[in-house]
CSV table of C-alpha atoms and ligand atoms in Angstrom, one decimal:
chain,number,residue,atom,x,y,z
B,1,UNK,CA,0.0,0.0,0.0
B,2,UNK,CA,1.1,3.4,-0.8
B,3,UNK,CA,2.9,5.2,2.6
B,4,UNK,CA,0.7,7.9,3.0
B,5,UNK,CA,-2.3,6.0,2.4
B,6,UNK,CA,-1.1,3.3,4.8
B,7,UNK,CA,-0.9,6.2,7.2
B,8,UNK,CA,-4.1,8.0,6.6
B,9,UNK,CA,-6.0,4.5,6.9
B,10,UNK,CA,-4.0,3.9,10.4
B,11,UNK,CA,-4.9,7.3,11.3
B,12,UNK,CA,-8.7,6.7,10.7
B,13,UNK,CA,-8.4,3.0,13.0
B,14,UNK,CA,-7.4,5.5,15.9
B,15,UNK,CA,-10.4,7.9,14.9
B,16,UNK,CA,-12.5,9.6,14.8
B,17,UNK,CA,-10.2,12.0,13.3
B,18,UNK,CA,-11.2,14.9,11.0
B,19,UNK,CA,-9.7,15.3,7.4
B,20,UNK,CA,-8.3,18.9,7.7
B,21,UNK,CA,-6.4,17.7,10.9
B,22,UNK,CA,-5.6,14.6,9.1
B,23,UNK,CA,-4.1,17.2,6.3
B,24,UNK,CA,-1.9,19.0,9.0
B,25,UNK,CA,-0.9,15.9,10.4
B,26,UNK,CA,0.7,13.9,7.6
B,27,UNK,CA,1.3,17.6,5.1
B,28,UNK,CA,-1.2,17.0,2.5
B,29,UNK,CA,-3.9,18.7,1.0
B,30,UNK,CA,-7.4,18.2,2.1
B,31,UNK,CA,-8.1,16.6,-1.0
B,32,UNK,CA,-5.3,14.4,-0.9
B,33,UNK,CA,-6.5,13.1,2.0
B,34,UNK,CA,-10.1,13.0,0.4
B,35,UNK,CA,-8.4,11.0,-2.1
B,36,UNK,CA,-6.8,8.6,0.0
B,37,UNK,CA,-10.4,7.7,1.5
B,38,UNK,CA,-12.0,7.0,-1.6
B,39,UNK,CA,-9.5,5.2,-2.8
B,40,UNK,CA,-9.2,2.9,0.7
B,41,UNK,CA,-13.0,3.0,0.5
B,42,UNK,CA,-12.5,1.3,-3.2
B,43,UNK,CA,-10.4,-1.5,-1.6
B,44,UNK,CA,-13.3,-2.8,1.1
B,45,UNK,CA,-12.7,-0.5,3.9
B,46,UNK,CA,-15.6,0.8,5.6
B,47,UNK,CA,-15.1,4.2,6.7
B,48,UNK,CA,-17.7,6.4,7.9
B,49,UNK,CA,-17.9,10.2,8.2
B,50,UNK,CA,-19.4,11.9,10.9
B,51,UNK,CA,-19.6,15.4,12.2
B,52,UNK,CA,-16.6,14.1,14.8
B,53,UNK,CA,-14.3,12.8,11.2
B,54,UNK,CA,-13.5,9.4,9.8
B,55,UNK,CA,-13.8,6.2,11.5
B,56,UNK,CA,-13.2,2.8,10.3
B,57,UNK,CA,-15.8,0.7,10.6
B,58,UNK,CA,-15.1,-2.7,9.0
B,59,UNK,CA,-11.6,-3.9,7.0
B,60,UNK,CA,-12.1,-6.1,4.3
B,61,UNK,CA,-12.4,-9.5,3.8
B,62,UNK,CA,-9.4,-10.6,2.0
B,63,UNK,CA,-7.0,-9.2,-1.0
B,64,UNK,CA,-3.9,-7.4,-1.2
B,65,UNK,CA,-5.2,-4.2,1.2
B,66,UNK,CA,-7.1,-6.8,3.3
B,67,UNK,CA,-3.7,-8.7,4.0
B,68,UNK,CA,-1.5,-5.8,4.2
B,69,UNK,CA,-3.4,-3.7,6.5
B,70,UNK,CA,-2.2,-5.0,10.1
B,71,UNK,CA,0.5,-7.3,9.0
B,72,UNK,CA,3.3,-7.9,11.1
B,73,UNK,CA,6.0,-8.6,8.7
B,74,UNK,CA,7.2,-6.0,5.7
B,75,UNK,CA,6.0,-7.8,2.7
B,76,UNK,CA,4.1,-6.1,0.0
B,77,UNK,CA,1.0,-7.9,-1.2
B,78,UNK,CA,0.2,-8.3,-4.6
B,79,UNK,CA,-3.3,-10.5,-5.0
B,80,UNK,CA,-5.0,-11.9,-8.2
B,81,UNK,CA,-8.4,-13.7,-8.0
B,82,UNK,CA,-7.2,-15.7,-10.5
B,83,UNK,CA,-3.7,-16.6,-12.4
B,84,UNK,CA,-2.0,-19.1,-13.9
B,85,UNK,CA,0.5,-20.0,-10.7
B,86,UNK,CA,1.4,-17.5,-8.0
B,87,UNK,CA,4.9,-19.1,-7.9
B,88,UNK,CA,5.2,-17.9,-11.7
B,89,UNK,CA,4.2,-14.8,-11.0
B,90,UNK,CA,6.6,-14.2,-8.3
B,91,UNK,CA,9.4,-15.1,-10.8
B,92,UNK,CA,8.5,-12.4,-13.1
B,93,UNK,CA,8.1,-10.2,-10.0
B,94,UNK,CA,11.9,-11.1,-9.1
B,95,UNK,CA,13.4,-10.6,-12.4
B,96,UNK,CA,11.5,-6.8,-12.0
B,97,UNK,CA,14.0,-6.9,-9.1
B,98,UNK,CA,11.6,-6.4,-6.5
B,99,UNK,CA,11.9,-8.5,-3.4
B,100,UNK,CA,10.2,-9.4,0.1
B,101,UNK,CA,6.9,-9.4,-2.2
B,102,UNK,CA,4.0,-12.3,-1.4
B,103,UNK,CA,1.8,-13.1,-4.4
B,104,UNK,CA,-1.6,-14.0,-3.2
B,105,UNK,CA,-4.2,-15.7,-5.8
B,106,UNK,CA,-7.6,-17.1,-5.0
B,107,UNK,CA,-7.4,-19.3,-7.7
B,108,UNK,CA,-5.0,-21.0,-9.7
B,109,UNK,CA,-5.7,-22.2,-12.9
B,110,UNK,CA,-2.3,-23.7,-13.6
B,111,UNK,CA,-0.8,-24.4,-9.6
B,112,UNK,CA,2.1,-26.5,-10.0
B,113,UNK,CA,3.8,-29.7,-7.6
B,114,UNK,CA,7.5,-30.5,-7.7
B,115,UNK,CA,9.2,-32.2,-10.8
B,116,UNK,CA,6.2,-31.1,-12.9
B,117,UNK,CA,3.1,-32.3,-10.9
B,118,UNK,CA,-0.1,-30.6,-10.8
B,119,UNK,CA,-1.5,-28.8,-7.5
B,120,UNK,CA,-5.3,-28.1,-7.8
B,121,UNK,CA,-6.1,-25.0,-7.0
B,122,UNK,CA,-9.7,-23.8,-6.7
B,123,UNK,CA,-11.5,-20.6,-5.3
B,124,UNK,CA,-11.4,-20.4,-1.7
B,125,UNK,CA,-7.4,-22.2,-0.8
B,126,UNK,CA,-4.8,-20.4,0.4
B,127,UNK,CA,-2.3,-19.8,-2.6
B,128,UNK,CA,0.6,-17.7,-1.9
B,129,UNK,CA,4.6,-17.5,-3.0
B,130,UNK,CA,6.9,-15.5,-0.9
B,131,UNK,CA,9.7,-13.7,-2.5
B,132,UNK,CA,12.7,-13.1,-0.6
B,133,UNK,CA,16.4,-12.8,-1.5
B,134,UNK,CA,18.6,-13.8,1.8
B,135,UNK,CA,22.0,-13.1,1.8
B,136,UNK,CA,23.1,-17.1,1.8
B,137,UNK,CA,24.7,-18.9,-0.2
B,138,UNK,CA,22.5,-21.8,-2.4
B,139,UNK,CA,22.8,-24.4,0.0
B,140,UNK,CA,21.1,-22.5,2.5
B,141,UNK,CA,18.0,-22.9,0.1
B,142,UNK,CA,16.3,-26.0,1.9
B,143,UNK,CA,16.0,-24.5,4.9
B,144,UNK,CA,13.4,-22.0,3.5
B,145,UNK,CA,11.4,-25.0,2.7
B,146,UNK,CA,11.2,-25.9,6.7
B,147,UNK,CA,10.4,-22.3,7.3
B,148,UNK,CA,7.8,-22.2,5.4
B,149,UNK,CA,6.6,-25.8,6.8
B,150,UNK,CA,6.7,-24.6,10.2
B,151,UNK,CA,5.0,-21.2,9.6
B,152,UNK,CA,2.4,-23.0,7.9
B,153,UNK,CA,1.6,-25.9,10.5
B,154,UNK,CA,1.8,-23.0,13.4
B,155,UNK,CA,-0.5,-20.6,11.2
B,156,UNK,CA,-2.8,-24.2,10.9
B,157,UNK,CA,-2.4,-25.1,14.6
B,158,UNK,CA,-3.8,-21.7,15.6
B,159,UNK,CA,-6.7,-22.3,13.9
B,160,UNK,CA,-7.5,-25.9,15.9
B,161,UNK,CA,-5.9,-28.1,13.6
B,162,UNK,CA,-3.5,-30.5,14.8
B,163,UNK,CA,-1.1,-30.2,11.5
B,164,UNK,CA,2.4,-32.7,11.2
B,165,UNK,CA,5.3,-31.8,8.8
B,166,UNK,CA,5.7,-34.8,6.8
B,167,UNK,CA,9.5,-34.0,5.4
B,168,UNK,CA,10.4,-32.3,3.1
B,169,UNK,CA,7.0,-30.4,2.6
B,170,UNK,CA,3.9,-31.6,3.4
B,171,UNK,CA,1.9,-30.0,6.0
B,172,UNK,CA,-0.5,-33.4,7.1
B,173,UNK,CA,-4.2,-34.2,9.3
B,174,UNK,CA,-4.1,-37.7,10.3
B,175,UNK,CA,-1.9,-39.1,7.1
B,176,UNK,CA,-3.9,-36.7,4.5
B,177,UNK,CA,-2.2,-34.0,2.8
B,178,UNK,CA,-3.2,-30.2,3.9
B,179,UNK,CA,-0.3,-28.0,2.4
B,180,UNK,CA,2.2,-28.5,0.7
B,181,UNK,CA,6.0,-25.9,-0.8
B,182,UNK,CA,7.0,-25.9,-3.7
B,183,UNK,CA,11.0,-24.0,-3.2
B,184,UNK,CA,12.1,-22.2,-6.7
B,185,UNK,CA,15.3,-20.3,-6.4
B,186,UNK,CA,18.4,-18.7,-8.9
B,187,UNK,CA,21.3,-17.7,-7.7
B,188,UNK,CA,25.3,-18.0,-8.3
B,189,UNK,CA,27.6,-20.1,-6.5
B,190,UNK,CA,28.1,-18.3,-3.4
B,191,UNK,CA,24.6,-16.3,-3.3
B,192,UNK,CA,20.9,-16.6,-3.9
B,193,UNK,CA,20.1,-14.6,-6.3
B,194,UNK,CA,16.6,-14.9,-5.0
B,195,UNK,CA,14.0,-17.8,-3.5
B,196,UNK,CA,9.9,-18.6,-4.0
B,197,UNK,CA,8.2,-20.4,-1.8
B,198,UNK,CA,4.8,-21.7,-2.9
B,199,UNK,CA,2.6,-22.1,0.0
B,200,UNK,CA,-1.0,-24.2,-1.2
B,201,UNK,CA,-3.1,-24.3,2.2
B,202,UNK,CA,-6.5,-26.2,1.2
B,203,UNK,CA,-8.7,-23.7,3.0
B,204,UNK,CA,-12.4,-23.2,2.5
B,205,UNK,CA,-12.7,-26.2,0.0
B,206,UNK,CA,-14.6,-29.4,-0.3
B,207,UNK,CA,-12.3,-32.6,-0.2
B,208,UNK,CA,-14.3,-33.5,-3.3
B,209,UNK,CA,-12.7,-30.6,-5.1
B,210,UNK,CA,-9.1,-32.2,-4.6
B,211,UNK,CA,-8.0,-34.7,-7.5
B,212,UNK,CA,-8.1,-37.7,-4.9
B,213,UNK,CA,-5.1,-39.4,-6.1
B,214,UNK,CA,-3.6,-39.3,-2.6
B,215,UNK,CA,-5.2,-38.5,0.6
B,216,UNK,CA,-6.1,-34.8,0.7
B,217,UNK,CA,-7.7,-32.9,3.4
B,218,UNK,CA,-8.9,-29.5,3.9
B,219,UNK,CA,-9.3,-26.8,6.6
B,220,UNK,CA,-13.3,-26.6,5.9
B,221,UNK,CA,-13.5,-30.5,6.4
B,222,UNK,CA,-11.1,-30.7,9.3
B,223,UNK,CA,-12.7,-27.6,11.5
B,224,UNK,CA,-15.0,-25.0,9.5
B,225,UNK,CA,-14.1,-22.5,7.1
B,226,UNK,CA,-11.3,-20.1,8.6
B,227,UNK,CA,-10.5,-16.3,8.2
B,228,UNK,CA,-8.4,-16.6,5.4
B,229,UNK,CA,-7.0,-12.9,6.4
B,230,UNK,CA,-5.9,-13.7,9.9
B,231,UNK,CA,-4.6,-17.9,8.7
B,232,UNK,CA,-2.2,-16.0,5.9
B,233,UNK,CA,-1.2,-13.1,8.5
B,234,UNK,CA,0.0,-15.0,10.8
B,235,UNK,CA,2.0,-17.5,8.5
B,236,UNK,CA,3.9,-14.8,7.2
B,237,UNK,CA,4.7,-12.9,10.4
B,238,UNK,CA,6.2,-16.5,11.3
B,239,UNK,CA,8.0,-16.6,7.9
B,240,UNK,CA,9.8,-13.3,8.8
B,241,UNK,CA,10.4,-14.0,12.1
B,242,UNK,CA,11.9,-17.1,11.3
B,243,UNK,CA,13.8,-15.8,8.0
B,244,UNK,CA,15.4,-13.4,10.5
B,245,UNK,CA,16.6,-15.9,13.1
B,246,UNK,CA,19.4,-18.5,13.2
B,247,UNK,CA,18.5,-22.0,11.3
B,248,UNK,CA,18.8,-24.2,14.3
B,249,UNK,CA,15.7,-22.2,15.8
B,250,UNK,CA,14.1,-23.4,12.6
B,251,UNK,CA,15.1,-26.7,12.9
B,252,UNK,CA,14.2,-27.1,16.2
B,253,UNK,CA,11.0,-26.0,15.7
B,254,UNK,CA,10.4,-28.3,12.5
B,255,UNK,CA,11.7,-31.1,15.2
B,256,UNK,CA,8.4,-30.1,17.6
B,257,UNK,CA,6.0,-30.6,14.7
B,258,UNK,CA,7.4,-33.0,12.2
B,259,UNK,CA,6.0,-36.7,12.4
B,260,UNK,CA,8.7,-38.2,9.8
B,261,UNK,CA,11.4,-38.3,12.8
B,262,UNK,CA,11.3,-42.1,14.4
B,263,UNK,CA,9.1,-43.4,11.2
B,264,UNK,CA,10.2,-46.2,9.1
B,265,UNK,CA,10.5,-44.4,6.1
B,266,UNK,CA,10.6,-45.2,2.0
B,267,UNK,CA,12.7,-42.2,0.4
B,268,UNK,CA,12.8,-41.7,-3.5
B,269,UNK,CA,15.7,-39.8,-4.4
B,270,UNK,CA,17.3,-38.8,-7.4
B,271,UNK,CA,19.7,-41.3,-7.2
B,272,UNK,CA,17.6,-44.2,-6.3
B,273,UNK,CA,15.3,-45.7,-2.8
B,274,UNK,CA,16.3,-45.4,0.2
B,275,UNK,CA,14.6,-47.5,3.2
B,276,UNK,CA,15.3,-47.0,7.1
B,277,UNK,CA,14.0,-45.1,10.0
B,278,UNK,CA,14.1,-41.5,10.2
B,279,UNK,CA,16.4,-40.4,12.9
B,280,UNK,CA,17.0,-36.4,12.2
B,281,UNK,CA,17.1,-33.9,10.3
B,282,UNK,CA,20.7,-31.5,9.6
B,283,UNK,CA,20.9,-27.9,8.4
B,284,UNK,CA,20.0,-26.9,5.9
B,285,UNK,CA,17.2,-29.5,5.8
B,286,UNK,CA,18.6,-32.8,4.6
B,287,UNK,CA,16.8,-36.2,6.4
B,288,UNK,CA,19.0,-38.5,8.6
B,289,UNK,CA,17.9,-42.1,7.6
B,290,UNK,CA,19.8,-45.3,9.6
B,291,UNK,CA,19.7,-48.0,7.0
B,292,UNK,CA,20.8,-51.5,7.1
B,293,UNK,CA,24.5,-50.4,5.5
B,294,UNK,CA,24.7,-47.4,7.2
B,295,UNK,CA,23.2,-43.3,8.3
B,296,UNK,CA,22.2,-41.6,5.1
B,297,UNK,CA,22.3,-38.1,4.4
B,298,UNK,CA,19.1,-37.2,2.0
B,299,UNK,CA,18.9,-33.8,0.8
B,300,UNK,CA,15.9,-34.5,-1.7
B,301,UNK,CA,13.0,-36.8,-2.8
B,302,UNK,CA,9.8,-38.0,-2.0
B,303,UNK,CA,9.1,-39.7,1.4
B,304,UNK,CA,6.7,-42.1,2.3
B,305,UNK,CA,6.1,-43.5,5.7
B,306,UNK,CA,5.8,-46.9,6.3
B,307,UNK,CA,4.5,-49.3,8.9
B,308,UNK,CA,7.3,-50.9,11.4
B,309,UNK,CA,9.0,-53.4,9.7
Q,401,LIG,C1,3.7,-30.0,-3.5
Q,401,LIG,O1,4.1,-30.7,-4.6
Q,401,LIG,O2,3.1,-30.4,-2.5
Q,401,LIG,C2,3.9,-28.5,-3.8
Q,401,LIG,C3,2.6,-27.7,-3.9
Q,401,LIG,C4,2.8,-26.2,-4.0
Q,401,LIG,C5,1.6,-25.5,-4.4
Q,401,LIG,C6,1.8,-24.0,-4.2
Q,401,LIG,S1,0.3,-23.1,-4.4
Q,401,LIG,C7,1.1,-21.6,-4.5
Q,401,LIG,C8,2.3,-21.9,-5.4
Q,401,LIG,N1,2.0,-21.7,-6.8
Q,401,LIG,C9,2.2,-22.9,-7.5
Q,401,LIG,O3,2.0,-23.0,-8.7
Q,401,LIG,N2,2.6,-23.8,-6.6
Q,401,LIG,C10,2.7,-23.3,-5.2
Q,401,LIG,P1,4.2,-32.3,-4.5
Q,401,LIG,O4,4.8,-32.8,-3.3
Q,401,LIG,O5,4.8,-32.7,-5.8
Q,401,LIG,O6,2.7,-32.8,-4.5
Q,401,LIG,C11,1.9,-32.8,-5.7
Q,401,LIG,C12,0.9,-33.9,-5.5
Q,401,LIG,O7,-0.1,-33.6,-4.5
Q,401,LIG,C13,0.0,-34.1,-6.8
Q,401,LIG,O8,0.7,-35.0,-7.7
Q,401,LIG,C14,-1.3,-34.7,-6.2
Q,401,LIG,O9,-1.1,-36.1,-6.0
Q,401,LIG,C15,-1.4,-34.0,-4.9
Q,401,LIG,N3,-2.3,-32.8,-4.9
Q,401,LIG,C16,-2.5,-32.0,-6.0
Q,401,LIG,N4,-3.3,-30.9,-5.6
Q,401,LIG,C17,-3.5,-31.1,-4.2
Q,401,LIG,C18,-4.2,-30.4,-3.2
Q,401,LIG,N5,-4.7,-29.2,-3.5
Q,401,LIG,N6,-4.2,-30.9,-2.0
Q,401,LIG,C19,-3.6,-32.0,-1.7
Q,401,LIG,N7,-2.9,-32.8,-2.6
Q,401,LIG,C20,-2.9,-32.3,-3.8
């Protein structure tokens, strides 16, 4: 949101406040100000006018100024009802150079899974990407992945759920899949150029609506439809927070929530199956797994838990 209009629409939440004294306070014109509140009342915002000024009187729903306004972390929003895939969007907003942008769609038409899989994406989920570009070199990447695990389960949890982190990024209910990150990044060998994370949170959608080739769940079926506002401001004030703090507090954190650690585990990897139980996990994100021949190191593939052998 624009500064000054960020400032005129926090100065009307503290109202009632009167436009000319609005003017004096921030140095604009009256009808800059008067320009500001049409333009806020545009984006959803309720804002009455009385003899005693502006108040607020209702914020809206959801959308870019819905999701800025009271956010805890310094991300601009940029929201689409609809588009392709908010993680290709975010790389066209990265090679604008911007940065510390989320993308926010309410539905995708082309969402996309790792190595080229589909993620359905109907009207009423939770579809974001984060762009950030952290000073870390390319290895570092995975452990964006766990961030955005644990910011996700916690943003869940808050809302009643009892979410698991299945590694490396599935957010689960009871076995069926919730979430789930997709982690695109550039960058040179020492530095990120920059990193999207795809966040896809099934929100306020039927289980029906999922393709139903693996167990899928959804926030609606598991406790109600949520505020999808308050469930995406509080994942991303837990992104920053945790973007700005040492990995290890990730990891421990991940460590609190995952349900992969002490499993017998199947691992695909790129270089062939691994089978064993899942002991830990080790910056920047890779999985422990104690085989019969030895401790593996896994830094990628798909995971599948499996009944004690
Ligand atoms: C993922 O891939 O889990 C990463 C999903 C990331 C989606 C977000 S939405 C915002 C951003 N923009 C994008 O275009 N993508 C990101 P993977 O682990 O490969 O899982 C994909 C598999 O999950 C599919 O092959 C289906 O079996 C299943 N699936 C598809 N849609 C699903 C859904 N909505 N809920 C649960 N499972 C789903």
């Amino acid at each position: 949101m624009h500064p000054t209009r960020e400032q005129v629409l926090a100065a009307i939440a503290d109202g009632p406040v009167g436009g000319p004294a609005m003017a004096a306070r921030l140095d604009i014109s009256r009808a800059a100000v008067w320009n500001h509140v049409e333009a806020l009342r545009k984006n959803g915002f309720e804002i009455e006018s009385a003899a005693d000024g502006y108040t607020l009187a209702g914020i809206p729903d959801y959308g870019g100024p819905a999701l800025e306004y009271g956010l805890d972390a310094p991300f601009e929003v940029e929201y689409h009802d609809e588009i392709a895939s908010t993680n290709e969007r975010a790389r066209e907003v990265a090679a604008e150079g911007h940065s510390d942008t989320v993308v926010v769609a309410d539905k995708q038409t082309g969402g996309r899974g790792r190595l080229d899989r589909k993620w359905a994406s109907p009207s009423g989920g939770i579809w974001l990407s984060v762009l950030v570009r952290p000073n870390v070199p390319p290895a570092q990447a995975p452990v964006y992945t766990l961030i955005a695990a644990v910011a996700t389960a916690r943003a869940v949890r808050a809302s009643g759920v009892e979410a698991t982190i299945k590694w490396p990024n599935d957010i689960r209910v009871d076995g069926k899949k919730l979430a789930g990150i997709l982690t695109e990044m550039e960058g040179e060998a020492d530095r990120i150029s920059w990193l999207v994370v795809g966040i896809g949170l099934n929100a306020n959608l039927d289980v029906e609506q999922l393709p139903g080739d693996q167990p899928a769940t959804t926030l609606r079926a598991e406790t109600g439809d949520v505020d999808r506002r308050t469930v995406v401001q509080r994942l991303l004030t837990e992104f920053w927070t945790l973007a700005q703090s040492p990995p290890e507090t990730t990891l421990d954190a991940w460590r609190e929530l995952t349900d992969t650690i002490g499993q017998r585990v199947r691992v695909d990897t790129p270089t062939g199956e691994v089978v064993g139980e899942a002991v830990d996990i080790t910056p920047p994100g890779a999985l422990l797994v104690e085989t019969d021949d030895g401790t593996r190191e896994i830094t990628a593939g798909d995971c599948e838990h499996l009944r004690p052998a």
